[in-house]
Amino acid sequence: MSKQFPQAVRTMLCGFLFMFAAAAVQAQTTAKLPNVTILATGGTIAGTGATSTTTVGYTAATVGVQSLIAAVPEIAKVANVTGEQVFQIASENISDAQWLQLAKRVNVLLAQPNVDGIVITHGTDTLEETAYFLHLTVKSRKPVVLVGSMRPSTALSADGPINLYNAVRLAGTPEAAGRGVLVAMNDQIHSARDVTKANTTTTDTFRTSELGVIGYIQGGKPFFYRNVVRNHTLDTEFDVSKLDALPQVDVAYAYANVGDVAVNALVAAGARGLVHAGVGNGSLPAKTKPALVKARKDGVVIVRASRVGQGIVARNGEANDDELDFVVADTLSPQKARILLMLALTKTTDTKNIQRMFYTY
Ligand code: DGL
């Protein structure tokens, strides 16, 4: 070779061989990384503030998905990530149409063999609701992880980047499959069914206080300690693939000296289902009950929930549900009972069947 090829050519050939070998190793390494799609919807994780100490009074939903990904280069070392900007909103404004759009997109992506998991970046205000809606409508065992942040991307010690990194690690972890939709925030892993936003501004806001987290993410590695026992994802009877709208279901909140104005107004506005966020064990104030009874007689499905936040609303406890033909929410919060009732009403108006659903999901 030395007589045929001068040193310069030999060096160049060696360089090419090295580059080829490095590319082959890289390709092999990349091939081993999970393929995770990030669906961005807005929120504080995509928010910006006027200064680095602005942690309230910032603007949510201003940073695009590619910038979110670029801000965390460590993600590329643990997953092959693609990003889609599904919509860009503050999550208090999310609509039924956007829930349906998101659920349909998730199901299309997860049906693709080259997608191993999905991360959804989302505002924290309604994150628990979107997570539960997807918990009941995603038709795959693959991990779906919702993530947000409590500080905007411009803030000192912003929690978004580490939350996003953790969410991608979780979505790319085979052990996360089959557990339903998950919420990854503040190094904790929550089930979509039971998690709630419990503080207006702190980074530990997402809590599953009595039933507990299902795991932790430590050093980027997920650790699981329990599973939820109620049905979800592939084990639900709900299919939104052909739906363009969801039934109107509202929530009426109870408090001392409450009357029936809200109930009557919501029914008059067309509610097909009404969740009563009762005091205590779902108690019905005397001044509200007649309006609920009349609404039921007029065909509105009534679910008794509680504003308390934890515990089972007992059937035939604070009200004779058998006689009134009411449904009880079991342990679901009023906002999540509303979601299950919306989906239930896409299948049936039979209250015995709907009660079965509240004891199944
Ligand atoms: N506007 C709220 C939202 O988009 C900001 C809260 C947040 O994302 O943490 O949910």
Short mmCIF file of C-alpha atoms and ligand atoms in Angstrom, two decimals, residues 43-45 58 60 89-92 122-126 149-150 197, ligand 1:
data_model
loop_
_atom_site.label_atom_id
_atom_site.label_comp_id
_atom_site.label_asym_id
_atom_site.label_seq_id
_atom_site.Cartn_x
_atom_site.Cartn_y
_atom_site.Cartn_z
CA GLY A 43 -48.70 26.30 29.41
CA THR A 44 -46.09 27.67 31.76
CA ILE A 45 -43.50 25.16 30.59
CA TYR A 58 -45.59 35.78 33.22
CA ALA A 60 -47.85 31.17 29.28
CA ILE A 89 -52.63 27.73 24.78
CA ALA A 90 -52.87 28.50 28.45
CA SER A 91 -54.55 25.34 29.65
CA GLU A 92 -57.45 27.07 31.45
CA HIS A 122 -49.29 21.09 29.00
CA GLY A 123 -50.36 23.90 31.28
CA THR A 124 -50.74 22.71 34.85
CA ASP A 125 -54.15 24.27 35.51
CA THR A 126 -56.08 21.57 33.66
CA SER A 149 -43.91 23.34 35.02
CA MET A 150 -44.74 25.85 37.69
CA LYS A 197 -52.97 20.20 41.33
N1 DGL B 1 -52.19 29.47 32.61
C1 DGL B 1 -51.76 28.29 33.34
C2 DGL B 1 -51.85 27.07 32.43
O1 DGL B 1 -51.52 27.18 31.22
C3 DGL B 1 -50.35 28.44 33.80
C4 DGL B 1 -50.01 27.40 34.83
C5 DGL B 1 -48.99 26.41 34.34
O2 DGL B 1 -48.95 25.97 33.17
O3 DGL B 1 -48.23 25.97 35.23
O4 DGL B 1 -52.24 26.01 32.92
#
